[in-house]
Each structure stands twice: as structure tokens, then as C-alpha cells.
Amino acid sequence: MKVRRSEILDAERIEAQQFVRAIQDSFVRNAIDDGHFLIARHFADQPSTGLRAGDALHVAIAAAYEQTLVTLDRAMAESAGLIGLDVLSLLPDDDQ
């Protein structure tokens, strides 16, 4: 999606995919329950976060499990930072 919108170059997409493959064994899979959707709704209902519904759910899950959010989405990274979440942005340095 980011490549189609010309938000990142295809080379940056490939670099991000290689990074994800390199660290995939360190990923933790968390169960998602109704509470996460309630937290997401709370985040999305706050205009100051600017979170869209799907992004709010990702942020809510990371927040609930006290984990770092890894993303290529600048808006989601900024919003998660406002909420106090640790964020690892995979965007090139000049785009952060």
C-alpha cells in the first residue's frame, strides 16, 4: 500500500521485509479479546490521537501487553507515541 501511494520506495519496502524476516523469531503472538476492542474504541474516540479504527486496535494490543509497536505508518507511530507507547518506526530516517 505504501509503495502504491508513493509513500515509500520499493527498495524501502524490500528493506523492511528483510528486517521483519530477520527478527521474526523474536515476535510474540498475543491473544486478542473483547477488552482490546474496548481499549481501541477508547483510543479512536479521542480526536487528539488521530487513530483510525484498525490502527487503534493495533495500538491497543501493544499497549495492553506493554510491547513496542513496530510500524511503517507515520501517523500510527505518532499517535502511539502520544499515548506513551514505545514505537519502532521502520520508515527511513528522513521521513520520521
PDB file of N, CA and C in Angstrom:
ATOM      1  N   MET A   1       0.819  -1.182   0.000  1.00  0.00           N
ATOM      2  CA  MET A   1       0.000   0.000   0.000  1.00  0.00           C
ATOM      3  C   MET A   1       0.872   1.258   0.000  1.00  0.00           C
ATOM      4  N   LYS A   2       1.901   1.282   0.838  1.00  0.00           N
ATOM      5  CA  LYS A   2       2.765   2.461   0.922  1.00  0.00           C
ATOM      6  C   LYS A   2       3.505   2.702  -0.398  1.00  0.00           C
ATOM      7  N   VAL A   3       3.890   1.629  -1.083  1.00  0.00           N
ATOM      8  CA  VAL A   3       4.556   1.773  -2.376  1.00  0.00           C
ATOM      9  C   VAL A   3       3.570   2.323  -3.394  1.00  0.00           C
ATOM     10  N   ARG A   4       2.343   1.773  -3.414  1.00  0.00           N
ATOM     11  CA  ARG A   4       1.325   2.251  -4.367  1.00  0.00           C
ATOM     12  C   ARG A   4       1.021   3.724  -4.174  1.00  0.00           C
ATOM     13  N   ARG A   5       1.058   4.202  -2.935  1.00  0.00           N
ATOM     14  CA  ARG A   5       0.784   5.612  -2.645  1.00  0.00           C
ATOM     15  C   ARG A   5       2.027   6.488  -2.793  1.00  0.00           C
ATOM     16  N   SER A   6       3.135   5.885  -3.191  1.00  0.00           N
ATOM     17  CA  SER A   6       4.421   6.578  -3.327  1.00  0.00           C
ATOM     18  C   SER A   6       4.888   7.182  -2.002  1.00  0.00           C
ATOM     19  N   GLU A   7       4.525   6.539  -0.899  1.00  0.00           N
ATOM     20  CA  GLU A   7       4.962   6.998   0.414  1.00  0.00           C
ATOM     21  C   GLU A   7       6.329   6.422   0.765  1.00  0.00           C
ATOM     22  N   ILE A   8       6.657   5.262   0.194  1.00  0.00           N
ATOM     23  CA  ILE A   8       7.988   4.684   0.329  1.00  0.00           C
ATOM     24  C   ILE A   8       8.383   4.106  -1.021  1.00  0.00           C
ATOM     25  N   LEU A   9       9.676   3.977  -1.210  1.00  0.00           N
ATOM     26  CA  LEU A   9      10.178   3.365  -2.439  1.00  0.00           C
ATOM     27  C   LEU A   9      10.105   1.853  -2.317  1.00  0.00           C
ATOM     28  N   ASP A  10      10.092   1.177  -3.465  1.00  0.00           N
ATOM     29  CA  ASP A  10      10.059  -0.281  -3.442  1.00  0.00           C
ATOM     30  C   ASP A  10      11.290  -0.832  -2.714  1.00  0.00           C
ATOM     31  N   ALA A  11      12.440  -0.182  -2.872  1.00  0.00           N
ATOM     32  CA  ALA A  11      13.657  -0.627  -2.184  1.00  0.00           C
ATOM     33  C   ALA A  11      13.481  -0.547  -0.668  1.00  0.00           C
ATOM     34  N   GLU A  12      12.759   0.457  -0.186  1.00  0.00           N
ATOM     35  CA  GLU A  12      12.500   0.586   1.253  1.00  0.00           C
ATOM     36  C   GLU A  12      11.551  -0.510   1.730  1.00  0.00           C
ATOM     37  N   ARG A  13      10.584  -0.873   0.891  1.00  0.00           N
ATOM     38  CA  ARG A  13       9.679  -1.978   1.218  1.00  0.00           C
ATOM     39  C   ARG A  13      10.464  -3.266   1.362  1.00  0.00           C
ATOM     40  N   ILE A  14      11.357  -3.511   0.430  1.00  0.00           N
ATOM     41  CA  ILE A  14      12.172  -4.727   0.469  1.00  0.00           C
ATOM     42  C   ILE A  14      13.051  -4.734   1.712  1.00  0.00           C
ATOM     43  N   GLU A  15      13.643  -3.596   2.035  1.00  0.00           N
ATOM     44  CA  GLU A  15      14.482  -3.500   3.235  1.00  0.00           C
ATOM     45  C   GLU A  15      13.669  -3.795   4.495  1.00  0.00           C
ATOM     46  N   ALA A  16      12.463  -3.260   4.583  1.00  0.00           N
ATOM     47  CA  ALA A  16      11.598  -3.515   5.744  1.00  0.00           C
ATOM     48  C   ALA A  16      11.220  -4.990   5.823  1.00  0.00           C
ATOM     49  N   GLN A  17      10.913  -5.600   4.674  1.00  0.00           N
ATOM     50  CA  GLN A  17      10.579  -7.026   4.663  1.00  0.00           C
ATOM     51  C   GLN A  17      11.759  -7.873   5.113  1.00  0.00           C
ATOM     52  N   GLN A  18      12.956  -7.513   4.695  1.00  0.00           N
ATOM     53  CA  GLN A  18      14.150  -8.253   5.107  1.00  0.00           C
ATOM     54  C   GLN A  18      14.364  -8.119   6.615  1.00  0.00           C
ATOM     55  N   PHE A  19      14.125  -6.927   7.143  1.00  0.00           N
ATOM     56  CA  PHE A  19      14.252  -6.710   8.583  1.00  0.00           C
ATOM     57  C   PHE A  19      13.259  -7.591   9.335  1.00  0.00           C
ATOM     58  N   VAL A  20      12.021  -7.613   8.881  1.00  0.00           N
ATOM     59  CA  VAL A  20      10.992  -8.416   9.545  1.00  0.00           C
ATOM     60  C   VAL A  20      11.358  -9.893   9.499  1.00  0.00           C
ATOM     61  N   ARG A  21      11.823 -10.370   8.356  1.00  0.00           N
ATOM     62  CA  ARG A  21      12.238 -11.775   8.248  1.00  0.00           C
ATOM     63  C   ARG A  21      13.386 -12.086   9.210  1.00  0.00           C
ATOM     64  N   ALA A  22      14.308 -11.147   9.358  1.00  0.00           N
ATOM     65  CA  ALA A  22      15.473 -11.369  10.213  1.00  0.00           C
ATOM     66  C   ALA A  22      15.094 -11.469  11.689  1.00  0.00           C
ATOM     67  N   ILE A  23      14.033 -10.764  12.080  1.00  0.00           N
ATOM     68  CA  ILE A  23      13.674 -10.768  13.502  1.00  0.00           C
ATOM     69  C   ILE A  23      12.399 -11.546  13.808  1.00  0.00           C
ATOM     70  N   GLN A  24      11.831 -12.223  12.819  1.00  0.00           N
ATOM     71  CA  GLN A  24      10.527 -12.863  13.004  1.00  0.00           C
ATOM     72  C   GLN A  24      10.506 -13.882  14.131  1.00  0.00           C
ATOM     73  N   ASP A  25      11.619 -14.514  14.430  1.00  0.00           N
ATOM     74  CA  ASP A  25      11.633 -15.489  15.520  1.00  0.00           C
ATOM     75  C   ASP A  25      11.517 -14.824  16.892  1.00  0.00           C
ATOM     76  N   SER A  26      11.708 -13.510  16.932  1.00  0.00           N
ATOM     77  CA  SER A  26      11.587 -12.807  18.207  1.00  0.00           C
ATOM     78  C   SER A  26      10.180 -12.244  18.412  1.00  0.00           C
ATOM     79  N   PHE A  27       9.296 -12.430  17.428  1.00  0.00           N
ATOM     80  CA  PHE A  27       7.928 -11.934  17.562  1.00  0.00           C
ATOM     81  C   PHE A  27       7.178 -12.716  18.625  1.00  0.00           C
ATOM     82  N   VAL A  28       6.286 -12.036  19.292  1.00  0.00           N
ATOM     83  CA  VAL A  28       5.411 -12.658  20.273  1.00  0.00           C
ATOM     84  C   VAL A  28       3.990 -12.535  19.736  1.00  0.00           C
ATOM     85  N   ARG A  29       3.272 -13.628  19.754  1.00  0.00           N
ATOM     86  CA  ARG A  29       1.865 -13.583  19.337  1.00  0.00           C
ATOM     87  C   ARG A  29       1.011 -13.530  20.587  1.00  0.00           C
ATOM     88  N   ASN A  30       0.143 -12.549  20.630  1.00  0.00           N
ATOM     89  CA  ASN A  30      -0.707 -12.341  21.791  1.00  0.00           C
ATOM     90  C   ASN A  30      -2.158 -12.634  21.452  1.00  0.00           C
ATOM     91  N   ALA A  31      -2.846 -13.160  22.429  1.00  0.00           N
ATOM     92  CA  ALA A  31      -4.288 -13.379  22.266  1.00  0.00           C
ATOM     93  C   ALA A  31      -4.997 -12.031  22.252  1.00  0.00           C
ATOM     94  N   ILE A  32      -6.039 -11.954  21.445  1.00  0.00           N
ATOM     95  CA  ILE A  32      -6.840 -10.740  21.361  1.00  0.00           C
ATOM     96  C   ILE A  32      -8.209 -11.056  21.931  1.00  0.00           C
ATOM     97  N   ASP A  33      -8.708 -10.162  22.787  1.00  0.00           N
ATOM     98  CA  ASP A  33     -10.026 -10.397  23.366  1.00  0.00           C
ATOM     99  C   ASP A  33     -10.874  -9.128  23.301  1.00  0.00           C
ATOM    100  N   ASP A  34     -12.071  -9.212  23.822  1.00  0.00           N
ATOM    101  CA  ASP A  34     -13.001  -8.073  23.767  1.00  0.00           C
ATOM    102  C   ASP A  34     -12.433  -6.826  24.420  1.00  0.00           C
ATOM    103  N   GLY A  35     -11.626  -7.004  25.449  1.00  0.00           N
ATOM    104  CA  GLY A  35     -11.035  -5.860  26.138  1.00  0.00           C
ATOM    105  C   GLY A  35     -10.165  -5.019  25.232  1.00  0.00           C
ATOM    106  N   HIS A  36      -9.491  -5.663  24.301  1.00  0.00           N
ATOM    107  CA  HIS A  36      -8.649  -4.924  23.361  1.00  0.00           C
ATOM    108  C   HIS A  36      -9.496  -4.035  22.449  1.00  0.00           C
ATOM    109  N   PHE A  37     -10.657  -4.537  22.062  1.00  0.00           N
ATOM    110  CA  PHE A  37     -11.544  -3.734  21.224  1.00  0.00           C
ATOM    111  C   PHE A  37     -12.098  -2.536  21.994  1.00  0.00           C
ATOM    112  N   LEU A  38     -12.337  -2.717  23.286  1.00  0.00           N
ATOM    113  CA  LEU A  38     -12.806  -1.598  24.110  1.00  0.00           C
ATOM    114  C   LEU A  38     -11.727  -0.532  24.248  1.00  0.00           C
ATOM    115  N   ILE A  39     -10.491  -0.966  24.461  1.00  0.00           N
ATOM    116  CA  ILE A  39      -9.378  -0.020  24.547  1.00  0.00           C
ATOM    117  C   ILE A  39      -9.214   0.701  23.207  1.00  0.00           C
ATOM    118  N   ALA A  40      -9.306  -0.042  22.117  1.00  0.00           N
ATOM    119  CA  ALA A  40      -9.181   0.551  20.779  1.00  0.00           C
ATOM    120  C   ALA A  40     -10.267   1.595  20.559  1.00  0.00           C
ATOM    121  N   ARG A  41     -11.478   1.279  20.971  1.00  0.00           N
ATOM    122  CA  ARG A  41     -12.569   2.248  20.819  1.00  0.00           C
ATOM    123  C   ARG A  41     -12.269   3.510  21.603  1.00  0.00           C
ATOM    124  N   HIS A  42     -11.738   3.343  22.812  1.00  0.00           N
ATOM    125  CA  HIS A  42     -11.376   4.500  23.637  1.00  0.00           C
ATOM    126  C   HIS A  42     -10.321   5.349  22.919  1.00  0.00           C
ATOM    127  N   PHE A  43      -9.282   4.709  22.366  1.00  0.00           N
ATOM    128  CA  PHE A  43      -8.244   5.448  21.649  1.00  0.00           C
ATOM    129  C   PHE A  43      -8.819   6.156  20.427  1.00  0.00           C
ATOM    130  N   ALA A  44      -9.635   5.455  19.649  1.00  0.00           N
ATOM    131  CA  ALA A  44     -10.196   6.021  18.424  1.00  0.00           C
ATOM    132  C   ALA A  44     -11.177   7.153  18.719  1.00  0.00           C
ATOM    133  N   ASP A  45     -11.813   7.110  19.884  1.00  0.00           N
ATOM    134  CA  ASP A  45     -12.770   8.153  20.260  1.00  0.00           C
ATOM    135  C   ASP A  45     -12.106   9.449  20.694  1.00  0.00           C
ATOM    136  N   GLN A  46     -10.793   9.429  20.882  1.00  0.00           N
ATOM    137  CA  GLN A  46     -10.069  10.632  21.290  1.00  0.00           C
ATOM    138  C   GLN A  46      -9.530  11.330  20.043  1.00  0.00           C
ATOM    139  N   PRO A  47     -10.109  12.456  19.677  1.00  0.00           N
ATOM    140  CA  PRO A  47      -9.665  13.142  18.456  1.00  0.00           C
ATOM    141  C   PRO A  47      -8.169  13.463  18.459  1.00  0.00           C
ATOM    142  N   SER A  48      -7.599  13.673  19.622  1.00  0.00           N
ATOM    143  CA  SER A  48      -6.176  14.036  19.694  1.00  0.00           C
ATOM    144  C   SER A  48      -5.263  12.916  19.204  1.00  0.00           C
ATOM    145  N   THR A  49      -5.727  11.660  19.246  1.00  0.00           N
ATOM    146  CA  THR A  49      -4.868  10.563  18.788  1.00  0.00           C
ATOM    147  C   THR A  49      -4.838  10.470  17.276  1.00  0.00           C
ATOM    148  N   GLY A  50      -5.925  10.835  16.616  1.00  0.00           N
ATOM    149  CA  GLY A  50      -5.990  10.730  15.168  1.00  0.00           C
ATOM    150  C   GLY A  50      -5.971   9.292  14.669  1.00  0.00           C
ATOM    151  N   LEU A  51      -6.232   8.334  15.561  1.00  0.00           N
ATOM    152  CA  LEU A  51      -6.166   6.925  15.179  1.00  0.00           C
ATOM    153  C   LEU A  51      -7.407   6.475  14.422  1.00  0.00           C
ATOM    154  N   ARG A  52      -7.171   5.744  13.341  1.00  0.00           N
ATOM    155  CA  ARG A  52      -8.254   5.078  12.628  1.00  0.00           C
ATOM    156  C   ARG A  52      -8.549   3.780  13.374  1.00  0.00           C
ATOM    157  N   ALA A  53      -9.684   3.177  13.110  1.00  0.00           N
ATOM    158  CA  ALA A  53     -10.138   2.003  13.870  1.00  0.00           C
ATOM    159  C   ALA A  53      -9.114   0.864  13.876  1.00  0.00           C
ATOM    160  N   GLY A  54      -8.634   0.458  12.707  1.00  0.00           N
ATOM    161  CA  GLY A  54      -7.678  -0.642  12.637  1.00  0.00           C
ATOM    162  C   GLY A  54      -6.376  -0.317  13.351  1.00  0.00           C
ATOM    163  N   ASP A  55      -5.898   0.908  13.163  1.00  0.00           N
ATOM    164  CA  ASP A  55      -4.672   1.327  13.841  1.00  0.00           C
ATOM    165  C   ASP A  55      -4.883   1.366  15.348  1.00  0.00           C
ATOM    166  N   ALA A  56      -6.049   1.821  15.776  1.00  0.00           N
ATOM    167  CA  ALA A  56      -6.348   1.883  17.207  1.00  0.00           C
ATOM    168  C   ALA A  56      -6.298   0.496  17.829  1.00  0.00           C
ATOM    169  N   LEU A  57      -6.753  -0.515  17.099  1.00  0.00           N
ATOM    170  CA  LEU A  57      -6.704  -1.874  17.620  1.00  0.00           C
ATOM    171  C   LEU A  57      -5.261  -2.351  17.773  1.00  0.00           C
ATOM    172  N   HIS A  58      -4.422  -2.090  16.785  1.00  0.00           N
ATOM    173  CA  HIS A  58      -3.009  -2.468  16.891  1.00  0.00           C
ATOM    174  C   HIS A  58      -2.353  -1.772  18.089  1.00  0.00           C
ATOM    175  N   VAL A  59      -2.621  -0.498  18.245  1.00  0.00           N
ATOM    176  CA  VAL A  59      -2.045   0.260  19.358  1.00  0.00           C
ATOM    177  C   VAL A  59      -2.578  -0.268  20.685  1.00  0.00           C
ATOM    178  N   ALA A  60      -3.854  -0.574  20.740  1.00  0.00           N
ATOM    179  CA  ALA A  60      -4.453  -1.086  21.984  1.00  0.00           C
ATOM    180  C   ALA A  60      -3.827  -2.411  22.400  1.00  0.00           C
ATOM    181  N   ILE A  61      -3.594  -3.282  21.449  1.00  0.00           N
ATOM    182  CA  ILE A  61      -3.000  -4.581  21.765  1.00  0.00           C
ATOM    183  C   ILE A  61      -1.569  -4.398  22.265  1.00  0.00           C
ATOM    184  N   ALA A  62      -0.795  -3.577  21.568  1.00  0.00           N
ATOM    185  CA  ALA A  62       0.579  -3.319  22.008  1.00  0.00           C
ATOM    186  C   ALA A  62       0.597  -2.687  23.393  1.00  0.00           C
ATOM    187  N   ALA A  63      -0.322  -1.761  23.640  1.00  0.00           N
ATOM    188  CA  ALA A  63      -0.385  -1.100  24.948  1.00  0.00           C
ATOM    189  C   ALA A  63      -0.776  -2.079  26.046  1.00  0.00           C
ATOM    190  N   ALA A  64      -1.756  -2.908  25.770  1.00  0.00           N
ATOM    191  CA  ALA A  64      -2.237  -3.852  26.781  1.00  0.00           C
ATOM    192  C   ALA A  64      -1.145  -4.843  27.188  1.00  0.00           C
ATOM    193  N   TYR A  65      -0.318  -5.229  26.230  1.00  0.00           N
ATOM    194  CA  TYR A  65       0.754  -6.184  26.512  1.00  0.00           C
ATOM    195  C   TYR A  65       2.084  -5.495  26.822  1.00  0.00           C
ATOM    196  N   GLU A  66       2.049  -4.148  26.872  1.00  0.00           N
ATOM    197  CA  GLU A  66       3.248  -3.351  27.162  1.00  0.00           C
ATOM    198  C   GLU A  66       4.399  -3.725  26.232  1.00  0.00           C
ATOM    199  N   GLN A  67       4.080  -3.745  24.942  1.00  0.00           N
ATOM    200  CA  GLN A  67       5.068  -4.107  23.933  1.00  0.00           C
ATOM    201  C   GLN A  67       5.339  -2.923  23.011  1.00  0.00           C
ATOM    202  N   THR A  68       6.450  -2.994  22.323  1.00  0.00           N
ATOM    203  CA  THR A  68       6.819  -1.967  21.353  1.00  0.00           C
ATOM    204  C   THR A  68       6.002  -2.154  20.085  1.00  0.00           C
ATOM    205  N   LEU A  69       5.480  -1.069  19.570  1.00  0.00           N
ATOM    206  CA  LEU A  69       4.747  -1.091  18.306  1.00  0.00           C
ATOM    207  C   LEU A  69       5.750  -0.883  17.176  1.00  0.00           C
ATOM    208  N   VAL A  70       5.789  -1.794  16.211  1.00  0.00           N
ATOM    209  CA  VAL A  70       6.670  -1.686  15.051  1.00  0.00           C
ATOM    210  C   VAL A  70       5.787  -1.359  13.857  1.00  0.00           C
ATOM    211  N   THR A  71       6.132  -0.289  13.123  1.00  0.00           N
ATOM    212  CA  THR A  71       5.255   0.149  12.051  1.00  0.00           C
ATOM    213  C   THR A  71       5.990   0.898  10.950  1.00  0.00           C
ATOM    214  N   LEU A  72       5.368   0.931   9.787  1.00  0.00           N
ATOM    215  CA  LEU A  72       5.785   1.776   8.668  1.00  0.00           C
ATOM    216  C   LEU A  72       4.817   2.949   8.511  1.00  0.00           C
ATOM    217  N   ASP A  73       3.891   3.088   9.438  1.00  0.00           N
ATOM    218  CA  ASP A  73       2.843   4.096   9.350  1.00  0.00           C
ATOM    219  C   ASP A  73       3.189   5.275  10.257  1.00  0.00           C
ATOM    220  N   ARG A  74       3.530   6.396   9.647  1.00  0.00           N
ATOM    221  CA  ARG A  74       3.947   7.584  10.403  1.00  0.00           C
ATOM    222  C   ARG A  74       2.851   8.060  11.353  1.00  0.00           C
ATOM    223  N   ALA A  75       1.617   8.141  10.880  1.00  0.00           N
ATOM    224  CA  ALA A  75       0.520   8.637  11.701  1.00  0.00           C
ATOM    225  C   ALA A  75       0.281   7.727  12.903  1.00  0.00           C
ATOM    226  N   MET A  76       0.310   6.410  12.669  1.00  0.00           N
ATOM    227  CA  MET A  76       0.109   5.481  13.781  1.00  0.00           C
ATOM    228  C   MET A  76       1.263   5.589  14.773  1.00  0.00           C
ATOM    229  N   ALA A  77       2.488   5.731  14.286  1.00  0.00           N
ATOM    230  CA  ALA A  77       3.654   5.864  15.165  1.00  0.00           C
ATOM    231  C   ALA A  77       3.524   7.107  16.042  1.00  0.00           C
ATOM    232  N   GLU A  78       3.120   8.210  15.434  1.00  0.00           N
ATOM    233  CA  GLU A  78       2.963   9.457  16.197  1.00  0.00           C
ATOM    234  C   GLU A  78       1.866   9.325  17.239  1.00  0.00           C
ATOM    235  N   SER A  79       0.754   8.744  16.856  1.00  0.00           N
ATOM    236  CA  SER A  79      -0.365   8.574  17.782  1.00  0.00           C
ATOM    237  C   SER A  79       0.007   7.652  18.932  1.00  0.00           C
ATOM    238  N   ALA A  80       0.688   6.563  18.628  1.00  0.00           N
ATOM    239  CA  ALA A  80       1.110   5.623  19.669  1.00  0.00           C
ATOM    240  C   ALA A  80       2.079   6.302  20.628  1.00  0.00           C
ATOM    241  N   GLY A  81       2.953   7.135  20.084  1.00  0.00           N
ATOM    242  CA  GLY A  81       3.872   7.892  20.933  1.00  0.00           C
ATOM    243  C   GLY A  81       3.139   8.840  21.859  1.00  0.00           C
ATOM    244  N   LEU A  82       2.078   9.481  21.366  1.00  0.00           N
ATOM    245  CA  LEU A  82       1.276  10.378  22.198  1.00  0.00           C
ATOM    246  C   LEU A  82       0.636   9.630  23.366  1.00  0.00           C
ATOM    247  N   ILE A  83       0.275   8.389  23.121  1.00  0.00           N
ATOM    248  CA  ILE A  83      -0.363   7.569  24.149  1.00  0.00           C
ATOM    249  C   ILE A  83       0.674   7.080  25.163  1.00  0.00           C
ATOM    250  N   GLY A  84       1.956   7.150  24.773  1.00  0.00           N
ATOM    251  CA  GLY A  84       3.021   6.730  25.672  1.00  0.00           C
ATOM    252  C   GLY A  84       3.605   5.374  25.351  1.00  0.00           C
ATOM    253  N   LEU A  85       3.281   4.852  24.181  1.00  0.00           N
ATOM    254  CA  LEU A  85       3.765   3.543  23.763  1.00  0.00           C
ATOM    255  C   LEU A  85       5.171   3.667  23.177  1.00  0.00           C
ATOM    256  N   ASP A  86       6.005   2.668  23.406  1.00  0.00           N
ATOM    257  CA  ASP A  86       7.293   2.600  22.725  1.00  0.00           C
ATOM    258  C   ASP A  86       7.024   2.245  21.273  1.00  0.00           C
ATOM    259  N   VAL A  87       7.692   2.954  20.359  1.00  0.00           N
ATOM    260  CA  VAL A  87       7.451   2.754  18.931  1.00  0.00           C
ATOM    261  C   VAL A  87       8.780   2.558  18.213  1.00  0.00           C
ATOM    262  N   LEU A  88       8.817   1.574  17.335  1.00  0.00           N
ATOM    263  CA  LEU A  88       9.944   1.371  16.424  1.00  0.00           C
ATOM    264  C   LEU A  88       9.405   1.614  15.028  1.00  0.00           C
ATOM    265  N   SER A  89       9.791   2.741  14.450  1.00  0.00           N
ATOM    266  CA  SER A  89       9.350   3.068  13.109  1.00  0.00           C
ATOM    267  C   SER A  89      10.341   2.509  12.109  1.00  0.00           C
ATOM    268  N   LEU A  90       9.842   1.835  11.086  1.00  0.00           N
ATOM    269  CA  LEU A  90      10.683   1.283  10.040  1.00  0.00           C
ATOM    270  C   LEU A  90      10.788   2.230   8.847  1.00  0.00           C
ATOM    271  N   LEU A  91      10.294   3.462   9.029  1.00  0.00           N
ATOM    272  CA  LEU A  91      10.404   4.455   7.958  1.00  0.00           C
ATOM    273  C   LEU A  91      11.852   4.914   7.846  1.00  0.00           C
ATOM    274  N   PRO A  92      12.269   5.318   6.647  1.00  0.00           N
ATOM    275  CA  PRO A  92      13.620   5.878   6.513  1.00  0.00           C
ATOM    276  C   PRO A  92      13.781   7.073   7.449  1.00  0.00           C
ATOM    277  N   ASP A  93      14.989   7.312   7.916  1.00  0.00           N
ATOM    278  CA  ASP A  93      15.256   8.367   8.890  1.00  0.00           C
ATOM    279  C   ASP A  93      14.757   9.734   8.467  1.00  0.00           C
ATOM    280  N   ASP A  94      14.865  10.069   7.193  1.00  0.00           N
ATOM    281  CA  ASP A  94      14.443  11.392   6.763  1.00  0.00           C
ATOM    282  C   ASP A  94      12.934  11.547   6.709  1.00  0.00           C
ATOM    283  N   ASP A  95      12.183  10.447   6.874  1.00  0.00           N
ATOM    284  CA  ASP A  95      10.725  10.503   6.855  1.00  0.00           C
ATOM    285  C   ASP A  95      10.116  10.456   8.234  1.00  0.00           C
ATOM    286  N   GLN A  96      10.907  10.282   9.273  1.00  0.00           N
ATOM    287  CA  GLN A  96      10.335  10.100  10.616  1.00  0.00           C
ATOM    288  C   GLN A  96      10.010  11.423  11.252  1.00  0.00           C
TER     289      GLN A  96
END
